Coordinates of C-alpha atoms in Angstrom, one line a residue:
X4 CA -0.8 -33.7 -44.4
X5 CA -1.6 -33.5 -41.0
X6 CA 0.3 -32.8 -37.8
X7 CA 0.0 -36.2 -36.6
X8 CA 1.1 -38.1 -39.8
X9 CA 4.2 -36.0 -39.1
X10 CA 4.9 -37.2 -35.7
X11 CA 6.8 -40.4 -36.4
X12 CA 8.5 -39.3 -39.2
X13 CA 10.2 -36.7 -36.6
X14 CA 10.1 -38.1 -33.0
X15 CA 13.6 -39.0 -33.2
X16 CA 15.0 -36.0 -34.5
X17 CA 13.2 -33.6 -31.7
X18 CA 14.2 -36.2 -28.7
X19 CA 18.1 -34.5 -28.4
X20 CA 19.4 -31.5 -28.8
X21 CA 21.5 -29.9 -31.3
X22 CA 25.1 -29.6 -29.9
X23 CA 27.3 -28.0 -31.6
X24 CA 33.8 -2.2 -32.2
X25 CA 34.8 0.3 -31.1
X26 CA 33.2 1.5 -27.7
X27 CA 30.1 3.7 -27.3
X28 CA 29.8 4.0 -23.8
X29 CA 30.8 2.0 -21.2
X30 CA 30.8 3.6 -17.1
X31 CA 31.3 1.2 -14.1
X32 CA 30.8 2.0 -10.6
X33 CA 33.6 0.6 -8.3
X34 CA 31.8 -2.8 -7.4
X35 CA 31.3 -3.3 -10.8
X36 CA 34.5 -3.0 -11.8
X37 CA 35.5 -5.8 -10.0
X38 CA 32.7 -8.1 -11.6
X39 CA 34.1 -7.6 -14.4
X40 CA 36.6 -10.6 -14.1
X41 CA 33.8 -12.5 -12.1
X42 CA 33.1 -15.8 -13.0
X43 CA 29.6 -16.1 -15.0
X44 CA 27.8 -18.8 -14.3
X45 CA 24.2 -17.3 -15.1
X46 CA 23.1 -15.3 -18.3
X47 CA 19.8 -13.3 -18.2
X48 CA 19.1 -11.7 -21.9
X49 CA 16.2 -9.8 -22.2
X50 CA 14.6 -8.0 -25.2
X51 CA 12.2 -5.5 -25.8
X52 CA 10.9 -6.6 -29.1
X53 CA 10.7 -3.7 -31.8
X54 CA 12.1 -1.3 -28.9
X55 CA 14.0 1.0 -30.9
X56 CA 16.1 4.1 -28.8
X57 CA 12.6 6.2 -29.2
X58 CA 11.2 3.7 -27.1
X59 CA 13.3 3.8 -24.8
X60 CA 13.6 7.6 -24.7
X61 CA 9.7 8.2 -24.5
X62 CA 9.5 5.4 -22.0
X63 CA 12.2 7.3 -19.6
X64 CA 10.5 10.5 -20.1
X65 CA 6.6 9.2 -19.7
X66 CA 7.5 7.6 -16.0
X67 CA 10.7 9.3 -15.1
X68 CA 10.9 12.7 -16.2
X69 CA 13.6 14.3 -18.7
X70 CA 16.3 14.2 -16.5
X71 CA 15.3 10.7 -15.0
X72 CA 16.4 7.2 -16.6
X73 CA 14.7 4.0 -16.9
X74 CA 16.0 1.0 -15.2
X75 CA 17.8 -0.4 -18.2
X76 CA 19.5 2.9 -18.6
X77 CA 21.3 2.5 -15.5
X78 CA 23.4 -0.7 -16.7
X79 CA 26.9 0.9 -16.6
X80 CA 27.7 -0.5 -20.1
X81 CA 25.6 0.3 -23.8
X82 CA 26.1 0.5 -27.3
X83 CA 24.0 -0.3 -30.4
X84 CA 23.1 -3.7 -32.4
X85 CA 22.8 -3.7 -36.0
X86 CA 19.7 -6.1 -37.3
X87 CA 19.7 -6.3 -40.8
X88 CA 18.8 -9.9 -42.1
X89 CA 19.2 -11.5 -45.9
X90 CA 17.2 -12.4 -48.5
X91 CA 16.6 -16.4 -49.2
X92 CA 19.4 -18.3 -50.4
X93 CA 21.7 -15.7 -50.6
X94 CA 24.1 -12.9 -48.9
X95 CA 22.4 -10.1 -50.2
X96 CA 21.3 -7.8 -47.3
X97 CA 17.8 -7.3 -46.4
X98 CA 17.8 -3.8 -45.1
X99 CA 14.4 -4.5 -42.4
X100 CA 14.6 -7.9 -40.6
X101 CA 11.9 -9.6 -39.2
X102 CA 11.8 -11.1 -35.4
X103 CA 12.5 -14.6 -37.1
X104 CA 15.7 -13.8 -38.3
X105 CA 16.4 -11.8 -35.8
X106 CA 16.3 -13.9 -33.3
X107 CA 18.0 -16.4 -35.1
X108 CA 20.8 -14.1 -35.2
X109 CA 21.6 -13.5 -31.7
X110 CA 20.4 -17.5 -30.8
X111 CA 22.1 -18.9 -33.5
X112 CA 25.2 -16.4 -35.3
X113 CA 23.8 -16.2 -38.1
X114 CA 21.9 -14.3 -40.8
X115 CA 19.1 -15.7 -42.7
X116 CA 15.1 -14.8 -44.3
X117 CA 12.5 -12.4 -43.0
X118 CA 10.6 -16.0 -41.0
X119 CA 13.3 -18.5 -41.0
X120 CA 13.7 -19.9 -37.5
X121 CA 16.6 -21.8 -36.4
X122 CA 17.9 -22.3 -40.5
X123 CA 20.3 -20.4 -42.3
X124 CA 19.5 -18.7 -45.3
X125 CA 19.7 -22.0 -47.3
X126 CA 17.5 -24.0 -45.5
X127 CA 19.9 -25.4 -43.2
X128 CA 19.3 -26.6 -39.4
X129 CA 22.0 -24.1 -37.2
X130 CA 22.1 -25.0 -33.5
X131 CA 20.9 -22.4 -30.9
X132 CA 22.8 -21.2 -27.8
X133 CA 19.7 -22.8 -25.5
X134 CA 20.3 -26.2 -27.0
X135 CA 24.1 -26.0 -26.7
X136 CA 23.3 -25.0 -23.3
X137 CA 21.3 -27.7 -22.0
X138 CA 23.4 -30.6 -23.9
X139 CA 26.4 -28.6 -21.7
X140 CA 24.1 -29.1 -18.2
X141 CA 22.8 -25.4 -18.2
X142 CA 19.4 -24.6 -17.2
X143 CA 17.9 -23.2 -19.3
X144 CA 14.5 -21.2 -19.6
X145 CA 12.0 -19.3 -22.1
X146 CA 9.8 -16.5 -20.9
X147 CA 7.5 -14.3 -23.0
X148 CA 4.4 -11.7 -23.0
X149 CA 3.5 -13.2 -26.5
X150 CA 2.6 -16.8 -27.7
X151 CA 5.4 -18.9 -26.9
X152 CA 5.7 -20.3 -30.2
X153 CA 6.3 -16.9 -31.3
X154 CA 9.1 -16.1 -33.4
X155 CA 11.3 -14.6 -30.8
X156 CA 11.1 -17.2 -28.5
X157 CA 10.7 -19.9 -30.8
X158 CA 14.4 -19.3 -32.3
X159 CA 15.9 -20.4 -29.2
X160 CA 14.3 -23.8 -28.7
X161 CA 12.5 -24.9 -32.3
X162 CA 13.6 -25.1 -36.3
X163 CA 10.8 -23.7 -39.5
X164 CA 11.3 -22.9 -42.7
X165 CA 8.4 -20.2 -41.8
X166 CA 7.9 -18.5 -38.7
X167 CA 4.1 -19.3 -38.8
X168 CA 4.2 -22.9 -38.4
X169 CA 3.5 -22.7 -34.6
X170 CA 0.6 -25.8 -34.7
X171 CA -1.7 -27.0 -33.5
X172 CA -1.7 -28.5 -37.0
X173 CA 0.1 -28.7 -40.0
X174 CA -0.6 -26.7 -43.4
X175 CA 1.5 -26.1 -46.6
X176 CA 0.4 -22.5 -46.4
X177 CA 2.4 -21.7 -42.8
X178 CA 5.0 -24.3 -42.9
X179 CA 6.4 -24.3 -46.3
X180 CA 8.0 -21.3 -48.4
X181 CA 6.9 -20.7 -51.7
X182 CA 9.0 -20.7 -55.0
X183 CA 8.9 -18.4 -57.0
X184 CA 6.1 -19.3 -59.3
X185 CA 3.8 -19.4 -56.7
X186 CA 4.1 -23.1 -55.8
X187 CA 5.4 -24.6 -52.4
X188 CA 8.6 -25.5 -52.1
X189 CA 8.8 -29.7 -52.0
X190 CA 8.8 -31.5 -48.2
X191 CA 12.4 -31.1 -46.9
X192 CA 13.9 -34.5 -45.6
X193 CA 14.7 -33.3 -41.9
X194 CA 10.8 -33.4 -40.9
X195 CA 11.4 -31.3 -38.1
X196 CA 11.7 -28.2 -40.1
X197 CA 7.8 -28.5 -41.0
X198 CA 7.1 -29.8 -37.6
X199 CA 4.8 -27.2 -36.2
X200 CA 6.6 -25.3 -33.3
X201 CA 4.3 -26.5 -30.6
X202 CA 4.7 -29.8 -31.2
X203 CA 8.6 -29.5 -31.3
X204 CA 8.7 -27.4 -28.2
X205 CA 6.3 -30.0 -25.9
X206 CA 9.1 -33.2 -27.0
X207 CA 12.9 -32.0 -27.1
X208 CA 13.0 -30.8 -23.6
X209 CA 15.2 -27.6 -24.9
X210 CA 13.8 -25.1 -21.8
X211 CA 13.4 -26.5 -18.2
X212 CA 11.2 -23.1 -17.7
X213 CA 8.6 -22.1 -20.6
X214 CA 6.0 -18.9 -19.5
X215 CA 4.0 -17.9 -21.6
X216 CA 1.2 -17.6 -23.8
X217 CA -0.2 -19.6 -27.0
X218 CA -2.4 -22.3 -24.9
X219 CA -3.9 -22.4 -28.2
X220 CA -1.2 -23.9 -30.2
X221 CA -0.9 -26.8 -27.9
X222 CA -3.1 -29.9 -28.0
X223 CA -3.5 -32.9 -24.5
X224 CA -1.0 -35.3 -26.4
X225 CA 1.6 -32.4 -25.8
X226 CA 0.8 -32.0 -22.3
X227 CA 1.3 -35.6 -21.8
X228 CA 4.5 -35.4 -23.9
X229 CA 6.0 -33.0 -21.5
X230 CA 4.8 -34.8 -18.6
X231 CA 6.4 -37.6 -19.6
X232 CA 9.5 -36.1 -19.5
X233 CA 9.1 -34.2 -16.1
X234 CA 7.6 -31.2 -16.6
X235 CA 5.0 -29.5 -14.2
X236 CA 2.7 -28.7 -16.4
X237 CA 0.2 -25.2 -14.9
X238 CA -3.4 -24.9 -16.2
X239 CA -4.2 -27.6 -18.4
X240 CA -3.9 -28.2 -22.6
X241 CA -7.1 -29.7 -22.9
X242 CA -9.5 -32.5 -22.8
X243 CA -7.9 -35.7 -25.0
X244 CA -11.4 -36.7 -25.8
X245 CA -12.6 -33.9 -27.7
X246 CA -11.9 -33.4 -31.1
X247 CA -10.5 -29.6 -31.3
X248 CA -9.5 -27.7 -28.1
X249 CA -11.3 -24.6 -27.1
X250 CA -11.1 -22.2 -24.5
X251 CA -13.6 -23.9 -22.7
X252 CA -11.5 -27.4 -22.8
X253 CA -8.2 -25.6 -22.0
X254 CA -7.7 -23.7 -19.2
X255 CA -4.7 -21.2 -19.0
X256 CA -2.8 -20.9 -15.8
X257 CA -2.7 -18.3 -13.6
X258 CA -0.2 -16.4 -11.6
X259 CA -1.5 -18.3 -8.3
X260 CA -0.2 -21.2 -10.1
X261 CA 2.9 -19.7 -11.0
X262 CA 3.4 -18.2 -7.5
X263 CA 3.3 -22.4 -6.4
X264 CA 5.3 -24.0 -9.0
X265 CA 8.5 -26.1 -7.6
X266 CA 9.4 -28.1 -10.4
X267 CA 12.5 -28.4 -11.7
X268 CA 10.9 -28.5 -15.4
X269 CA 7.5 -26.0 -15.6
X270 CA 5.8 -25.0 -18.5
X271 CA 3.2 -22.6 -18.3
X272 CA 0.7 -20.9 -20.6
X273 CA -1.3 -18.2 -19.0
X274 CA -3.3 -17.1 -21.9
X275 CA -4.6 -18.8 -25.4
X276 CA -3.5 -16.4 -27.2
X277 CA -0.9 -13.3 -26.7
X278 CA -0.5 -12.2 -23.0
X279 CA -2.9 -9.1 -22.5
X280 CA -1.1 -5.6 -22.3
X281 CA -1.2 -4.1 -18.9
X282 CA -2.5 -1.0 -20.1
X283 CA -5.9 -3.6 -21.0
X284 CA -5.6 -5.8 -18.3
X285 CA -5.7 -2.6 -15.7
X286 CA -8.9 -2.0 -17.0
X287 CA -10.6 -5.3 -16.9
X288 CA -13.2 -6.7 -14.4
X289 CA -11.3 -7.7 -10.7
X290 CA -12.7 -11.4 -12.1
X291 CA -12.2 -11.1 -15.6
X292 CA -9.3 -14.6 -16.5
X293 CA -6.9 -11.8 -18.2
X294 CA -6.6 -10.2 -14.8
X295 CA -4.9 -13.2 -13.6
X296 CA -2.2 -13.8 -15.9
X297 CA 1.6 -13.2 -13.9
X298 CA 3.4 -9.6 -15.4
X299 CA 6.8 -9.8 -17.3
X300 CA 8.7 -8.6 -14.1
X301 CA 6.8 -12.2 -12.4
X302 CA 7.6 -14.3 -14.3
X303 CA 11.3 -13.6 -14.7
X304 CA 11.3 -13.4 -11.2
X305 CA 10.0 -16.9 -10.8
X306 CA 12.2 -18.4 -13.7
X307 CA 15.3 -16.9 -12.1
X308 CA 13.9 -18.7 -8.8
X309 CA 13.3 -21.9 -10.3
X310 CA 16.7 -21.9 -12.4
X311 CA 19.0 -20.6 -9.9
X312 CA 17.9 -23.4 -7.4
X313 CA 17.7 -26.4 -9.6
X314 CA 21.2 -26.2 -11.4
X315 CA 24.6 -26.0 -9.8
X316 CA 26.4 -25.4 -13.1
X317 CA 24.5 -22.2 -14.2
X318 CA 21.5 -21.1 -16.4
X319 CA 20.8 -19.2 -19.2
X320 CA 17.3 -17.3 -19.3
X321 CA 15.5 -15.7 -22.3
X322 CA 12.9 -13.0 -21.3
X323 CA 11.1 -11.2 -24.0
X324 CA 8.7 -7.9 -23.6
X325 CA 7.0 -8.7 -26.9
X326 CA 3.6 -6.6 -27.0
X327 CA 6.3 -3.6 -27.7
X328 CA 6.3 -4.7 -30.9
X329 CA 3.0 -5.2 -31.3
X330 CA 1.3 -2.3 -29.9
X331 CA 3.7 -0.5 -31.7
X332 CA 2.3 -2.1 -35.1
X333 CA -0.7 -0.9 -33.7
X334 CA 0.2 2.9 -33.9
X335 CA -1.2 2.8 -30.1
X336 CA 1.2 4.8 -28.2
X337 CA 0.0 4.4 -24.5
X338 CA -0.5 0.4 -24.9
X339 CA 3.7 0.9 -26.3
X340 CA 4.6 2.8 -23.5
X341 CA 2.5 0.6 -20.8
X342 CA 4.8 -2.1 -22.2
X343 CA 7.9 -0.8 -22.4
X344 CA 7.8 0.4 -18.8
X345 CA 6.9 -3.3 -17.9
X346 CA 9.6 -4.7 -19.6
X347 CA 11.4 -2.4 -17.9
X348 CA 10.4 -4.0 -14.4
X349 CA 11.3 -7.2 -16.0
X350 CA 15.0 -5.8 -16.2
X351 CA 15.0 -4.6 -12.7
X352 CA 14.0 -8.1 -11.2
X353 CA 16.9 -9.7 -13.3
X354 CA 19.2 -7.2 -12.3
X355 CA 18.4 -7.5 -8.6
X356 CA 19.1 -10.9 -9.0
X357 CA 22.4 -10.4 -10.6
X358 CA 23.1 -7.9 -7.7
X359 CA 23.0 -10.7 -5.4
X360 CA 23.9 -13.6 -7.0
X361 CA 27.5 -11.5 -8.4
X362 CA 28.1 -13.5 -11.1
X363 CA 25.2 -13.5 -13.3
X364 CA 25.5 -11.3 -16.8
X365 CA 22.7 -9.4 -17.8
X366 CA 21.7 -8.2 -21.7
X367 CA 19.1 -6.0 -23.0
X368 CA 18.3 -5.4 -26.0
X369 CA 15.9 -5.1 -28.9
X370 CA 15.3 -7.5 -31.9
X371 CA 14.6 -4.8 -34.5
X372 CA 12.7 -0.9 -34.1
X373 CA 9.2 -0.7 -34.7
X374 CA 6.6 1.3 -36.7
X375 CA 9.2 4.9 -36.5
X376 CA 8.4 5.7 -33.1
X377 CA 9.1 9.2 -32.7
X378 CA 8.8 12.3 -30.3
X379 CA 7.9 15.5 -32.0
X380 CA 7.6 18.9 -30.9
X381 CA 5.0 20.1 -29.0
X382 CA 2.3 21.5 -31.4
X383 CA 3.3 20.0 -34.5
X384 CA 1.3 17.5 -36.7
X385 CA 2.5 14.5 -38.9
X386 CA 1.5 13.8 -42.0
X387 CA -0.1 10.4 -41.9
X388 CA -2.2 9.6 -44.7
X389 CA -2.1 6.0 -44.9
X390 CA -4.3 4.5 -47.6
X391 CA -4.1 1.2 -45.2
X392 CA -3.6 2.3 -41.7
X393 CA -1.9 0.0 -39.3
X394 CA -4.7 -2.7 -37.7
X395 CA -4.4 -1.8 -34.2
X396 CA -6.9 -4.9 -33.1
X397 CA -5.4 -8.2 -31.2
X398 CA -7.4 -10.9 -33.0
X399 CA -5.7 -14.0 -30.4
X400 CA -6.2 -11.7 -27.5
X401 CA -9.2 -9.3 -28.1
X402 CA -8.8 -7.7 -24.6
X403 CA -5.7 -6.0 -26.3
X404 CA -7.4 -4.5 -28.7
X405 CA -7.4 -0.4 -28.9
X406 CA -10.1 2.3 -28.8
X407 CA -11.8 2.5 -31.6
X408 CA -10.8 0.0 -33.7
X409 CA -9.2 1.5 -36.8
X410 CA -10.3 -0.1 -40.6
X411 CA -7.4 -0.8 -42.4
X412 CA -9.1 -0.6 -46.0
X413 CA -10.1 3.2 -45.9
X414 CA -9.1 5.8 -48.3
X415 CA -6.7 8.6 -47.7
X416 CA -8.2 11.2 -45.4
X417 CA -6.4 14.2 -44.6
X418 CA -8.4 14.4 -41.3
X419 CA -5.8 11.8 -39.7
X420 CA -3.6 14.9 -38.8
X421 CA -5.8 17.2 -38.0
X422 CA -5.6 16.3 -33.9
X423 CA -4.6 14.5 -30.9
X424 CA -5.5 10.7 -31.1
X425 CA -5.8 10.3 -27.3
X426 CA -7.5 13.3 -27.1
X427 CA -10.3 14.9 -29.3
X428 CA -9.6 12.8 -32.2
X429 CA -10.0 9.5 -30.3
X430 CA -13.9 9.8 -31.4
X431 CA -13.0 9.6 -35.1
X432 CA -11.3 5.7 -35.9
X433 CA -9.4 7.2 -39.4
X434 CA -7.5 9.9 -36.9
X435 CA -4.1 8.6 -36.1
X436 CA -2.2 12.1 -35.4
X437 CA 0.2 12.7 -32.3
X438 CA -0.6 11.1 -28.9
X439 CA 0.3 13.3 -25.9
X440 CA 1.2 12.3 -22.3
X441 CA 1.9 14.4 -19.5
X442 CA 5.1 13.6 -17.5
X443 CA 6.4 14.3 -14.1
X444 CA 7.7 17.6 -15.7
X445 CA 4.5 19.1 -16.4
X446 CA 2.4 21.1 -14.2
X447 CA -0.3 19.5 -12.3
X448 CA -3.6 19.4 -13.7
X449 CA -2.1 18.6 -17.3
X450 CA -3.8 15.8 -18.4
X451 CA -2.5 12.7 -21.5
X452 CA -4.7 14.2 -24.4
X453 CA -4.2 17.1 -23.9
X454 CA -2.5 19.8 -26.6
X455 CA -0.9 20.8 -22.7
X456 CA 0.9 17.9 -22.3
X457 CA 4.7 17.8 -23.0
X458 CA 5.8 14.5 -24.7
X459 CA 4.1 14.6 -28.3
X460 CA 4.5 10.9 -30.4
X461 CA 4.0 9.8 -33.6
X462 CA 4.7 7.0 -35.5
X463 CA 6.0 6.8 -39.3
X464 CA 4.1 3.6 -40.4
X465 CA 2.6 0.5 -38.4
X466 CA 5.9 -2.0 -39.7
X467 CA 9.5 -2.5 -38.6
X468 CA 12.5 -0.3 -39.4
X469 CA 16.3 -0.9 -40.2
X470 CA 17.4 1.6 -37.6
X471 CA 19.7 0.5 -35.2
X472 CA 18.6 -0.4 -31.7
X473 CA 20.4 0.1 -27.9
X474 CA 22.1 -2.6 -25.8
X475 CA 22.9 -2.5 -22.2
X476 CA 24.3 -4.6 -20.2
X477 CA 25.2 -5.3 -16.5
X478 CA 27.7 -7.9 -14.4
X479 CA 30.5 -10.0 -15.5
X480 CA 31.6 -9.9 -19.2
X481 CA 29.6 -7.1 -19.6
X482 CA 31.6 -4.4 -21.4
X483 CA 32.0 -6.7 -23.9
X484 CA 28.5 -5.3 -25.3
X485 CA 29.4 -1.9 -24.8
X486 CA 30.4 -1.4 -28.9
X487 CA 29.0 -0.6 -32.2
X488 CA 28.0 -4.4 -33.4
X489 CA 26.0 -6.8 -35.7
X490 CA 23.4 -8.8 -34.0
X491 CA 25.3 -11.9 -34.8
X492 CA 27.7 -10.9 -32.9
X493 CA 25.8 -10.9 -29.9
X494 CA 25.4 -15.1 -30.1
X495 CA 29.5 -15.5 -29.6
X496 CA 29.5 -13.3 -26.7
X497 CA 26.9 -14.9 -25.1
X498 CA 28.6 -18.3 -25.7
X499 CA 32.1 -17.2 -24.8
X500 CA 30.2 -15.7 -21.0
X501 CA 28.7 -19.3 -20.8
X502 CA 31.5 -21.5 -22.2
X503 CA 34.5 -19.3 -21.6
X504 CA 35.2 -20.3 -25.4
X505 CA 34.4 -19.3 -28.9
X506 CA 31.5 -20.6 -30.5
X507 CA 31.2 -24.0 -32.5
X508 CA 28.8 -24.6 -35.6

């Protein structure tokens, strides 16, 4: 079946919209006190994906210091977000979720399957917060360092039985689950759940503002698609005549286009794959194409821009950090780092704009921890003999890949802890033992590398965790986060700040 035998069968369905604790900590400084009973007209959520409290923690004390704090740290409320998701048609608990289900959680209020996106854990279509939004006259946007079919994105403005059926075309193998003799599951009847993503996300007009990347994923019949509906399309999706698209018939856009987009609807896609890590991008050649995609911090600035001036009613805003996550997967703690302090920009843009605009709520949050991310004391070792160490290449985005590339089909080798991996050991590919950074607390002339250097990380395996992960939260509405509470949870809030009303399925 391919994608475009799909397309009538599902045109109609993706034309609308679906419409449908105790307290940790919470501190407010005078003025914010009186947002609190604000009006909130604006909602700005923002997740570092597989940021657990470790990330946080090394991030504050890599740029800031011990005693310092990041600028997510300074929201006067926080608490913590539970993430667990559920196995497939049924209740029971799956301990390690997935970015599919969780972002289905907090888009949608509910639990479902490690890869469902936008359907409960039967299979059913759930609306999402964006949708309900836009059919209420929100604006609305979707902003991400990763593909933008992604599963974190893709939760708020798409439906799939499996996270991987982003397009450009369709196959059993990514869009349907299997049963459990091995087989695929049978065609649902709503063709929109085995639409691939891209294709749903270029024709039901769910975002006004899309930045991304995953140029890849998108073919020139979606670019006319959303140009038929008003978009601003940056860059370009590709040359109808030729059969496949390549880099060299698509052309990503770039943050000079960004920087003069004035649409009211914009979609762009600065990279074919992921978004590069700025750790990489630093790096590059001044004329290299990766050293012209927009940061995090950019383009939440320019979405903010574009959605506070085209909308009277209000907007609601996704933003994701999602290299996090997967630099984190990567066991490659300065690429982790690198990212989490750019997400943190990201935060400081939206809360400048909440400063000013008074009554705009601002979340932050993770999806889900990733890999064990840990600080350990200075001079001690882990024990990480992995008979399959954690890939720690980028095969969409090759500029993000580490140095050396790691194997991830050696044997055990107790050499992996026998030194620093940004230091000595970097020369041997198999060594994955602590990285060490100097931070502004060390003397000068201690170098990252060295055994010298005071913050010591390791990581416990190159997949997600079950811990726990932090929440802050700034402006209107906002100590409503500061509590001990499911991820679900975190959809109702978000509706009751934008429709002053609990949430309808």
């Amino acid at each position: 079946m391919q994608r475009r035998a799909l397309k009538a069968a599902t045109v109609l369905a993706l034309s609308g919209s679906l419409v449908g604790g105790a307290a940790v900590t919470a501190h407010s400084e005078p003025a914010e006190q009186s947002e609190r009973h604000a009006e909130i007209r604006n909602v700005i959520y923002l997740l570092g994906d597989g940021m657990g409290r470790t990330h946080v923690t090394a991030g504050r004390e890599r740029y800031y210091g011990a005693a310092g704090r990041l600028n997510m740290e300074k929201l006067p409320f926080t608490g913590a977000v539970a993430t667990y998701a559920v196995e497939k048609d049924s209740t029971r608990p799956a301990l390690v979720t997935d970015s599919a289900s969780s972002a289905t959680a907090w888009s949608s209020g509910v639990k479902t399957y490690n890869a469902a996106i936008g359907v409960d854990a039967y299979e059913k279509k759930v609306a999402t917060l964006m949708e309900q939004a836009k059919a209420a006259g929100f604006a609305t946007g979707n902003v991400s360092t990763a593909e933008i079919t992604d599963a974190t994105p893709a939760a708020q403005f798409s439906h799939a039985l499996l996270r991987g059926c982003q397009g450009p075309v369709y196959t059993d193998a990514a869009c349907l689950p299997k049963k459990a003799d091995g087989t695929y599951e049978s065609a649902p009847a709503d063709r929109t759940l085995i639409t691939p993503i891209a294709e749903q996300i270029a024709r039901n007009g769910t975002a006004d503002v899309v930045l991304g990347g995953g140029l890849a994923r998108f073919e020139p019949d979606d670019q006319k698609a959303l140009q038929a509906q008003g978009y601003q399309v940056l860059g370009s999706f590709g040359d109808p005549a030729l059969p496949a698209q390549t880099a060299a018939s698509q052309k990503a856009a770039t943050k000079a286009d960004l920087a003069a987009a004035k649409g009211r609807k914009v979609v762009g896609l600065f990279n074919r794959g992921n978004l590069t890590v700025e750790q990489a991008k630093a790096g590059l050649p001044a004329d290299a194409p990766q050293r012209q995609e927009p940061t995090l911090a950019e383009m939440t600035n320019k979405a903010v821009s574009l959605l506070g001036k085209n909308n009277r009613k209000g907007f609601f805003l996704q933003v994701e950090g999602a290299l996090i996550d997967k630099r984190s997967h990567a066991n490659d703690a300065a690429q982790t780092l690198g990212e989490v302090k750019a997400f943190d920009d990201a935060v400081a843009a939206a809360v400048d704009f909440a400063k000013r605009d008074g009554h705009t709520l601002v979340i932050v949050t993770a999806d889900h921890e990733c890999a064990g991310f840990n600080i350990i004391e200075k001079g001690s070792y882990a024990n990480a003999e992995a008979a399959a160490p954690p890939a720690n290449t980028d095969g969409g985005n090759t500029a993000n890949n580490s140095t050396p590339s790691r194997s991830t089909s050696g044997a055990k080798d107790p050499a992996r802890s026998s030194g620093i991996v940004n230091g000595a050991g970097a020369k041997d590919p198999k060594n994955f033992a602590p990285a060490t950074f100097r931070t502004p607390d060390d003397p000068a002339g201690v170098t990252d590398g060295s055994a010298d250097a005071s913050l010591w990380l390791t990581y416990l395996s190159g997949n997600h965790t079950g811990a726990d992960v932090p929440i802050f939260a700034y402006g209107p509405g906002g100590q409503r986060f500061a509590a001990s509470q499911d991820n679900t949870e975190l959809y109702g809030k978000m509706y009751a700040a934008l429709f002053r009303k609990a949430p309808r399925h």
